[in-house]
Coordinates of C-alpha atoms in Angstrom, one line a residue:
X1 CA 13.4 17.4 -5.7
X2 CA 10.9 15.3 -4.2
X3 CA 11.6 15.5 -0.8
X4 CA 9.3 13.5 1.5
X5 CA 8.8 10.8 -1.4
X6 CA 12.5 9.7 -0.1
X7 CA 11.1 8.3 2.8
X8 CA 10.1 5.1 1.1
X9 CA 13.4 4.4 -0.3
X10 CA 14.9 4.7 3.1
X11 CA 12.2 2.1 4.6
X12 CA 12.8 -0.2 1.9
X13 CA 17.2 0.2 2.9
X14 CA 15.8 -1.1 6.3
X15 CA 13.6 -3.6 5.1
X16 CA 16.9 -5.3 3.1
X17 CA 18.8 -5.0 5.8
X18 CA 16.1 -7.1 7.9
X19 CA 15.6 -9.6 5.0
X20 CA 19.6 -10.1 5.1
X21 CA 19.0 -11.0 9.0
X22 CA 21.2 -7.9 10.1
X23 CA 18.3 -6.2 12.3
X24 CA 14.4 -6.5 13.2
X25 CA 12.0 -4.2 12.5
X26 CA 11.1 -5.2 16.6
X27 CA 14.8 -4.3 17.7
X28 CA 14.7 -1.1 19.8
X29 CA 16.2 1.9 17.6
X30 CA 19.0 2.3 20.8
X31 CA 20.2 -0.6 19.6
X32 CA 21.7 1.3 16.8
X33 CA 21.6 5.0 17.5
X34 CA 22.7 4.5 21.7
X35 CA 22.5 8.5 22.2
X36 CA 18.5 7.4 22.7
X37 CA 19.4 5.0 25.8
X38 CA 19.0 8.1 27.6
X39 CA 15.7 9.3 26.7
X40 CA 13.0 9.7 28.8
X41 CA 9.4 8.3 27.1
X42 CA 6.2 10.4 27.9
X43 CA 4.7 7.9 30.6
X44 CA 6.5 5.7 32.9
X45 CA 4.8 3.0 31.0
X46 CA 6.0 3.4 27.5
X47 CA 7.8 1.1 25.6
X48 CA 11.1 1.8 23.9
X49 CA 11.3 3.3 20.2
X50 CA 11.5 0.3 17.7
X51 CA 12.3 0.6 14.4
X52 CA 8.8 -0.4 13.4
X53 CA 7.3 2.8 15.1
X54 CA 9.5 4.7 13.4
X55 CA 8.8 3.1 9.8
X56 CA 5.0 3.4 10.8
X57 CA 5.3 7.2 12.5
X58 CA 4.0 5.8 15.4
X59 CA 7.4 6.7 17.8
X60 CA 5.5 9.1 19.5
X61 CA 7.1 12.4 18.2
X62 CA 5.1 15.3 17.5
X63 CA 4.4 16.5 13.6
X64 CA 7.3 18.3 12.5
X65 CA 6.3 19.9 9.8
X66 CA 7.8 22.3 8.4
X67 CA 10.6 22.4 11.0
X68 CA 12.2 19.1 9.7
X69 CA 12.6 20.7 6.3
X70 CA 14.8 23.5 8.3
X71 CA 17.1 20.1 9.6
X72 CA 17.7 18.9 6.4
X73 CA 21.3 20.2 5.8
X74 CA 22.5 19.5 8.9
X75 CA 25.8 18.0 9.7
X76 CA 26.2 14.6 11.6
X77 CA 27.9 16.1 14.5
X78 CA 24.6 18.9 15.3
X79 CA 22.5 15.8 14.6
X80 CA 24.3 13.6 17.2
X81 CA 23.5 16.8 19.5
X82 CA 20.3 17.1 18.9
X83 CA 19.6 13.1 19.6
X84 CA 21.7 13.8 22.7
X85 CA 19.4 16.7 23.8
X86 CA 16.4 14.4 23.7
X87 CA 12.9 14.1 22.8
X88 CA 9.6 16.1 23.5
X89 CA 6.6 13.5 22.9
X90 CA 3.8 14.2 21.9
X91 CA 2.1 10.3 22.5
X92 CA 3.4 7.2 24.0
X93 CA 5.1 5.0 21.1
X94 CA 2.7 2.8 19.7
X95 CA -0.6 4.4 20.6
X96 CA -0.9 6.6 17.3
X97 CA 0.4 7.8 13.9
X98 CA 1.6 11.6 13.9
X99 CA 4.1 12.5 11.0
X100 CA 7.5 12.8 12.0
X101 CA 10.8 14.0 10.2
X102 CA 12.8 13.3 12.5
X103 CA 11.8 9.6 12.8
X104 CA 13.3 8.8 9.5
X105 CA 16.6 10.8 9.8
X106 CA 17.1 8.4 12.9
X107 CA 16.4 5.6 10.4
X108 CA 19.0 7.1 8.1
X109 CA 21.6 6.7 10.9
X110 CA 20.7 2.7 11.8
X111 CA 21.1 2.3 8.1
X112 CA 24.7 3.9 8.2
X113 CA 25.8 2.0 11.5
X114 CA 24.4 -1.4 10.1
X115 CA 25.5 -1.3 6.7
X116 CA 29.4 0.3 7.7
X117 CA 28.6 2.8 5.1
X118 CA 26.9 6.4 4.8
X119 CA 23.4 6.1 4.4
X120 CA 24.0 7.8 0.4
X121 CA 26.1 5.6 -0.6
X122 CA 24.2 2.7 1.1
X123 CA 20.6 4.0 -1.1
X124 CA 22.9 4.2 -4.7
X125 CA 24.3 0.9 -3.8
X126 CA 21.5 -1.0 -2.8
X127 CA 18.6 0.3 -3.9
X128 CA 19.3 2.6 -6.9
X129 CA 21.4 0.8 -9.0
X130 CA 20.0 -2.1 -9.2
X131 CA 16.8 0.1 -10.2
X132 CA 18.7 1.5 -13.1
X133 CA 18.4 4.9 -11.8
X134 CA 20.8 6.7 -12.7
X135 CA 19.7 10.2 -12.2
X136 CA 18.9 10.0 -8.4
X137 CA 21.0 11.7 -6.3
X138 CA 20.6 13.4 -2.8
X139 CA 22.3 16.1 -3.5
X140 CA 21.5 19.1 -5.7
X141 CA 25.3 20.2 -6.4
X142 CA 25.6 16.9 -8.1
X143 CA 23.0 17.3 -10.8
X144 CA 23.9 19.4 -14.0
X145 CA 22.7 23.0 -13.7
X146 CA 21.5 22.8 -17.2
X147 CA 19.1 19.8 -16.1
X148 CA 18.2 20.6 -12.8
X149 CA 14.6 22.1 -12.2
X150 CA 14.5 25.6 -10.0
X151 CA 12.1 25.7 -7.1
X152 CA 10.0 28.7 -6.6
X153 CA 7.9 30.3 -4.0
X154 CA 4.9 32.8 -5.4
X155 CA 5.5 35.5 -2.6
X156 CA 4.6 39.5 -3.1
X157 CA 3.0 39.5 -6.7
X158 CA 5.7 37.4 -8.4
X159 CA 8.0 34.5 -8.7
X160 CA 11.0 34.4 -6.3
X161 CA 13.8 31.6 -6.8
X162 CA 14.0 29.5 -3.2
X163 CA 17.9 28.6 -2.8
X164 CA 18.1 24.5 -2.9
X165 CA 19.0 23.1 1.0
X166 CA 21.8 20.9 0.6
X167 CA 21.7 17.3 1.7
X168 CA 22.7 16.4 5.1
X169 CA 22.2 14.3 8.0
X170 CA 18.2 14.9 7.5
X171 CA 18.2 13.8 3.7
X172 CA 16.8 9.8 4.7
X173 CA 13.5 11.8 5.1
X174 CA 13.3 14.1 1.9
X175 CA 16.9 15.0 0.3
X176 CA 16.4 12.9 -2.5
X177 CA 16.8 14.4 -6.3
X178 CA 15.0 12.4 -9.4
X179 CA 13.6 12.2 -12.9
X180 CA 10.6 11.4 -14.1
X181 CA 11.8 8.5 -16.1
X182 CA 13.9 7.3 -13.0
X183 CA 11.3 7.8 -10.9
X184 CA 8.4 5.7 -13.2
X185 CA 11.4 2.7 -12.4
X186 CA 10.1 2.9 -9.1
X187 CA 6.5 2.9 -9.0
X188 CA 6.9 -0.4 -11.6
X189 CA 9.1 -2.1 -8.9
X190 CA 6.2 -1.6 -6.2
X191 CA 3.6 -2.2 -8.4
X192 CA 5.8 -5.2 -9.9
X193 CA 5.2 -6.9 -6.3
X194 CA 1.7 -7.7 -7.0
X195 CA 0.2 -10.2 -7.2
X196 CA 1.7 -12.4 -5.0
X197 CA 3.3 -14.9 -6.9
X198 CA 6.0 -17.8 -7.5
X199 CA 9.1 -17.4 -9.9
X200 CA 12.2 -15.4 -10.1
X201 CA 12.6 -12.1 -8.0
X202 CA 13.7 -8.9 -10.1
X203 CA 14.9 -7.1 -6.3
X204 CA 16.5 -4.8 -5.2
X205 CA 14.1 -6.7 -1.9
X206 CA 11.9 -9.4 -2.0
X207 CA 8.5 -9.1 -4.0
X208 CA 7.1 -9.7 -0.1
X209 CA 8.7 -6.8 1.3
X210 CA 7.3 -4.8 -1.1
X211 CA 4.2 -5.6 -0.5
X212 CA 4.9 -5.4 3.5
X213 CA 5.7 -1.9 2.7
X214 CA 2.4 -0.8 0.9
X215 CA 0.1 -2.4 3.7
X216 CA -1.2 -0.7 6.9
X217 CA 1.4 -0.8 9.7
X218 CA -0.4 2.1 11.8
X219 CA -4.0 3.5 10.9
X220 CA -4.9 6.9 10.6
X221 CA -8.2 8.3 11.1
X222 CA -11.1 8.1 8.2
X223 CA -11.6 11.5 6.1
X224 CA -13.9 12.7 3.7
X225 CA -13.5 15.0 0.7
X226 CA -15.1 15.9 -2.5
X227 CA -13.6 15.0 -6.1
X228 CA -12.6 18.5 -8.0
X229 CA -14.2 17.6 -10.9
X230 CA -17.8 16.2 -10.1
X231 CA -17.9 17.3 -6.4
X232 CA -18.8 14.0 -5.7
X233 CA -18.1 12.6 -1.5
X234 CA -14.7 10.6 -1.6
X235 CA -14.3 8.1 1.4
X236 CA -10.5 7.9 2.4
X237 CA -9.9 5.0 5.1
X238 CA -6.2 3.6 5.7
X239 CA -3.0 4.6 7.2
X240 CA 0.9 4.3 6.6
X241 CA 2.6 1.9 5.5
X242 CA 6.9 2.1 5.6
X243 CA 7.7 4.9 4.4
X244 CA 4.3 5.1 2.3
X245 CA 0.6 6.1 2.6
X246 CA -1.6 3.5 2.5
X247 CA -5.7 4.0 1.8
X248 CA -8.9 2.4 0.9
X249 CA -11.4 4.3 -1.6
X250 CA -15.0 3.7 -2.9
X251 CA -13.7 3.9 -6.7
X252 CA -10.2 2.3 -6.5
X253 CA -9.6 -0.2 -3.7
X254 CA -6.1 -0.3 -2.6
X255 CA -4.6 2.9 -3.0
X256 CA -0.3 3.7 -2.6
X257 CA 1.1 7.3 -2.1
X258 CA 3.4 9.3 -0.8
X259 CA 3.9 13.3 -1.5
X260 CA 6.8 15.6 -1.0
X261 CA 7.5 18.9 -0.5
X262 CA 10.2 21.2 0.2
X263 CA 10.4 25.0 -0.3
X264 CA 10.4 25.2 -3.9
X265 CA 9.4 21.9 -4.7
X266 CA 5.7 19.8 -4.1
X267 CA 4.8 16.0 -6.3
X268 CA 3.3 12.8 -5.6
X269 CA 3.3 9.7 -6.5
X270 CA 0.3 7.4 -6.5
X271 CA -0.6 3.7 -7.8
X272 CA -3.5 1.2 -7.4
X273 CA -2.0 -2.3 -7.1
X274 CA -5.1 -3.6 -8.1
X275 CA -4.8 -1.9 -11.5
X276 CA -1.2 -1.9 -12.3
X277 CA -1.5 2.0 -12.8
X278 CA 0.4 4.6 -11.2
X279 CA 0.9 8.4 -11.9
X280 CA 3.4 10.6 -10.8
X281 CA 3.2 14.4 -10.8
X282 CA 6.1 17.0 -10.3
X283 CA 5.8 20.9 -9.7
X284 CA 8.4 23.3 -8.8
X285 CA 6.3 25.5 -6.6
X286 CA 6.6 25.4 -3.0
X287 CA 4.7 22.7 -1.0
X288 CA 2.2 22.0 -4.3
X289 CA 0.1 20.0 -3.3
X290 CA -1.1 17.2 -6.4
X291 CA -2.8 14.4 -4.4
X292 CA -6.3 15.8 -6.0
X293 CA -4.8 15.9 -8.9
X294 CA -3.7 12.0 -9.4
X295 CA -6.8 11.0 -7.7
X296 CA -9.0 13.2 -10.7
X297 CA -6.1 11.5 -13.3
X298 CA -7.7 7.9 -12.6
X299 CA -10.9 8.7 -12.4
X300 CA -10.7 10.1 -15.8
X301 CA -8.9 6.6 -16.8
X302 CA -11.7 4.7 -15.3
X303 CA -14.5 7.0 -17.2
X304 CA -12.8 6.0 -20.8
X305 CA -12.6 2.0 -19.8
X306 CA -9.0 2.2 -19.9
X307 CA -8.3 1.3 -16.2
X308 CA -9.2 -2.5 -16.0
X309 CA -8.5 -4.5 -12.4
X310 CA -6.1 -7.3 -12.3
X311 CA -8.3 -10.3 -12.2
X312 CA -7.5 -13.2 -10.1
X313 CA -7.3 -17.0 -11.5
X314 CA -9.2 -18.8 -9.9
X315 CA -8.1 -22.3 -8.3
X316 CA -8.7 -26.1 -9.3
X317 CA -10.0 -26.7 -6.6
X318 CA -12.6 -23.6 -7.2
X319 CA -13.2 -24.5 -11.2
X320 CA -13.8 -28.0 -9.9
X321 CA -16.5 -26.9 -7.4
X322 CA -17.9 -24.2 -10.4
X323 CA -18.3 -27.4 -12.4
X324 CA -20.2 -29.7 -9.9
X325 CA -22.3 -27.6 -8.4
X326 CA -23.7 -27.6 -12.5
X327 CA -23.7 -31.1 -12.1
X328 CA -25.8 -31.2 -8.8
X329 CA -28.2 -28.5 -10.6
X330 CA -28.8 -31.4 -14.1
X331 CA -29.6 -34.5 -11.2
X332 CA -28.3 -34.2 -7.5
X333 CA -26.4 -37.0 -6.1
X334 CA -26.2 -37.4 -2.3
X335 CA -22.8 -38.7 -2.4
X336 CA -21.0 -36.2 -4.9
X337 CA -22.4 -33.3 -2.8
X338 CA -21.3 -35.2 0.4
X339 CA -17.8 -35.4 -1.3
X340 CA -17.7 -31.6 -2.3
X341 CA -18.9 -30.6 1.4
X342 CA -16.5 -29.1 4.0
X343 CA -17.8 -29.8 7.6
X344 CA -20.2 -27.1 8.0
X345 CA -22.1 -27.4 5.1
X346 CA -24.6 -29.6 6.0
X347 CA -25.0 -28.3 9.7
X348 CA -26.0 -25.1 8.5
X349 CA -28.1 -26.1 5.9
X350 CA -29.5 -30.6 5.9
X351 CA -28.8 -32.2 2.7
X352 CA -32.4 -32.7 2.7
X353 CA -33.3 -29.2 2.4
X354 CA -30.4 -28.4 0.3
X355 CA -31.8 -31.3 -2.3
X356 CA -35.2 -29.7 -2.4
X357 CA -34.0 -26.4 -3.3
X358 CA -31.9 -27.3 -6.3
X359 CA -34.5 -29.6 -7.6
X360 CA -36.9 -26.2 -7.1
X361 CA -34.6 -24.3 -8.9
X362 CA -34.0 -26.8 -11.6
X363 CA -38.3 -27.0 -12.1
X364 CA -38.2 -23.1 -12.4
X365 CA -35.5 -22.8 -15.0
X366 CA -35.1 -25.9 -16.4
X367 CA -31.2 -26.9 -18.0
X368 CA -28.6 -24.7 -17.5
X369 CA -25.0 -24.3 -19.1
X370 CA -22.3 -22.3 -17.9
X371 CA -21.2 -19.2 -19.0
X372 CA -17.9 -19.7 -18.8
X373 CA -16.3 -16.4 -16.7
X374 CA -16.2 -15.5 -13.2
X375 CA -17.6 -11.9 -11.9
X376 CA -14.0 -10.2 -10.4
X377 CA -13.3 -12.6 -8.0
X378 CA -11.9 -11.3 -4.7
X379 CA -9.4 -14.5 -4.2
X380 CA -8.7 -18.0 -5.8
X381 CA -10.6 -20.0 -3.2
X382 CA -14.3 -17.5 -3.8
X383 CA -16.3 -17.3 -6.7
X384 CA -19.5 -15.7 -8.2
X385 CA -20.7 -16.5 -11.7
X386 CA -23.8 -16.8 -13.5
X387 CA -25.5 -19.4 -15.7
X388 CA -27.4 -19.1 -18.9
X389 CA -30.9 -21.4 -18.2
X390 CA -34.0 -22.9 -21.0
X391 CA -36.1 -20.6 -18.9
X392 CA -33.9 -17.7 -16.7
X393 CA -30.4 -17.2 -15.2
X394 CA -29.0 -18.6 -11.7
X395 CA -26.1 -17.1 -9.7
X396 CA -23.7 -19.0 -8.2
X397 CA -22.0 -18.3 -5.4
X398 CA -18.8 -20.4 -3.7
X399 CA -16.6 -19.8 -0.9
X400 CA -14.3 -23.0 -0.2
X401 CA -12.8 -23.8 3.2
X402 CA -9.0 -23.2 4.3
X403 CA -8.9 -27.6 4.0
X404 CA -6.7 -29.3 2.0
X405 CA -8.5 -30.4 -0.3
X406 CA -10.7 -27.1 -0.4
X407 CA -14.5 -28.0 0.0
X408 CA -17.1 -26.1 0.0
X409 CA -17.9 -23.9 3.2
X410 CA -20.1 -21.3 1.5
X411 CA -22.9 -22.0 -2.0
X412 CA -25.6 -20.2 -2.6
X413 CA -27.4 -20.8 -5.7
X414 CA -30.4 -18.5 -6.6
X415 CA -32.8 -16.8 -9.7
X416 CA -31.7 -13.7 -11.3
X417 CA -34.5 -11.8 -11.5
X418 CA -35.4 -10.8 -15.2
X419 CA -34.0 -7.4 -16.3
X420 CA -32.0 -6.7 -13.3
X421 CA -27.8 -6.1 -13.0
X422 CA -25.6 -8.3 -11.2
X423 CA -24.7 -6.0 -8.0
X424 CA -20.7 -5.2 -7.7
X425 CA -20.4 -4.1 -4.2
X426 CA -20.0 -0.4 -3.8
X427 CA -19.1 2.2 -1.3
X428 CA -22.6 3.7 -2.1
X429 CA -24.2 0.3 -1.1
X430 CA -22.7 0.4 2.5
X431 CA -24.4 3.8 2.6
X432 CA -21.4 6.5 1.4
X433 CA -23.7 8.7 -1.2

């Protein structure tokens, strides 16, 4: 079972459902579920619940954890009670992130009184089938006994069996069942989203929603940790996303989670869009936590070599700018620089003094030729590459303007100095040790 992972799948139902024009992420949640016309926000001043805070966790509800785990069998009617019986906040909506249960059983219910159907059928329908996964349900009394995994709980010197909750009217936040096969479908459909891109769309939403949904929506507060291998400091900056964990890291970039656990049960799953590599860890113990576990998974991939960034391609416009700025290096020419400069070029640096310094740098090094690759670039409109001289090496360094054509906003062209390593910018050289 892997419980809080559902959350994701229920974000992406309401993200369809926007991209087929039958809500906004904006609409207030009363819209849909009226029992919370009546409630009563913390301040006089707070907005109404919209289904964006509630994606985001940022409704203003207090962490619920583990008490929403306790919810997760119950039947629509207590549910309706409960929403009628109101809510204790803990913030106003939209000031902060806290984790919230409850936030995404509500969503469960707009996805039910949208769609016209119950929010299971609505998830096998629309999201699972089309993903080919076939062993996914919500609820354990539909999986073979013979194939479904016990959860256990290590209590008094041994292994006791926890009972499975059935789903209910809480399973939008954790209920759902899955394979590891079925599961791995998954992951590839997120990570499948980038880069952005044209051509076909595999669904079950648009490539762009996916990606809406591994972005920031609500930021959480910075953390440090150490790695469990090396002991090494770890910088973790980010937030959530809908319906996933979204963070920043020294090593990886981009980093996409989301863990679940349940009595008896604890996994995560975790991917690097920038990489194309997720991993995805199970246990059957309760509330195992395996977040350190991935993380130490891809460090080990990136110690072999085997975990290579997707590299951009760069533009025209940018390979055409690589070239003549070679060009200007061999023999300037006022009027194909002119032609390559965006408005600002000049102003921050004359033409005059920009002359003088490639004709300095061609005296020091003498011809150059290009050698041929980019570093990593960081988009198709900004490059950094290097060129093999008679007497050195110059780097190269464009950024082109948001113009149509681009021209050049940004060059710097400058001596490597002999024996040194072109820097890649590092967590360690902001000053994280």
């Amino acid at each position: 079972r892997i419980a809080s992972m559902t959350k994701s799948f229920t974000a992406m139902a309401i993200l369809k459902l926007r991209d087929e024009g039958r809500l906004s992420l904006d609409d207030p949640a009363e819209r849909f579920v009226p029992e919370l016309r009546r409630w009563k926000g913390p301040t006089d001043d707070a907005p109404r619940i919209t289904l964006r805070h509630l994606l985001s966790h940022s409704a203003g509800f207090p962490e619920d954890n583990p008490w929403g785990d306790q919810q997760l069998a119950i039947n629509e009617e207590d549910f309706t009670a409960m929403l009628e019986r109101g809510m204790a906040f803990s913030t106003a909506p939209g000031t902060a992130y806290e984790y919230s249960n409850y936030g995404f059983a509500i969503l469960g219910r707009v996805i039910s009184r949208v769609s016209g159907v119950p929010y299971r059928q609505y998830i096998q329908r629309e999201i699972l089938d089309p993903l080919g996964m076939a062993a996914t349900p919500l609820e354990p009394a539909q999986v073979d006994d013979a194939l479904r995994a016990r959860g256990y709980r290590w209590e008094d010197a041994r292994w006791k069996e926890e009972p499975p909750l059935p789903d209910g009217a809480f399973g939008s936040m954790g209920g759902m069942l899955t394979s590891m096969s079925d599961l791995s479908r998954y992951v590839a459909a997120m990570l499948s989203a980038w880069p952005a891109r044209s051509g076909a769309e595999a669904g079950p939403i648009r490539r762009a929603s996916l990606r809406e949904m591994q972005q920031v929506a609500r930021t959480r507060p910075a953390s440090v940790s150490r790695t469990q291998g090396t002991g090494a400091l770890q910088l973790f900056s980010g937030g959530y996303g809908y319906g996933l964990r979204i963070s920043q890291t020294c090593d990886f970039g981009h980093v996409v989670a989301h863990g679940g656990g349940l009595p008896g049960f604890g996994s995560v799953m975790q991917w690097l869009p920038d990489y194309g590599v997720g991993i995805i860890v199970f246990g059957n113990r309760t509330y195992a936590g395996f977040g350190g576990v991935a993380n130490e998974a891809f460090s080990a991939l990136a110690a072999t070599g085997g975990l290579v960034p997707r590299q951009f391609a760069p533009s025209p416009a940018l390979q055409h700018a690589r070239s003549e700025v070679l060009a200007l290096l061999e023999g300037w020419n006022d009027d194909r620089a002119e032609a390559l400069a965006a408005v600002n070029l000049f102003r921050d640096r004359s033409i005059d003094r920009r002359r003088a310094e490639f004709a300095a740098l061609h005296e020091a090094v003498g011809s150059c030729r290009d050698t041929g690759a980019f570093l990593p670039l960081e988009n198709p409109l900004r490059g950094v590459w290097t060129l093999d001289c008679q007497r050195g090496t110059l780097r190269a360094e464009v950024t082109l303007a948001p113009t149509v054509p681009p021209l050049e906003q940004h060059l710097e062209v400058a001596q490597v100095p002999p024996g040194s390593v072109q820097p890649v910018p590092t967590c360690a050289a902001a000053g994280v040790q």
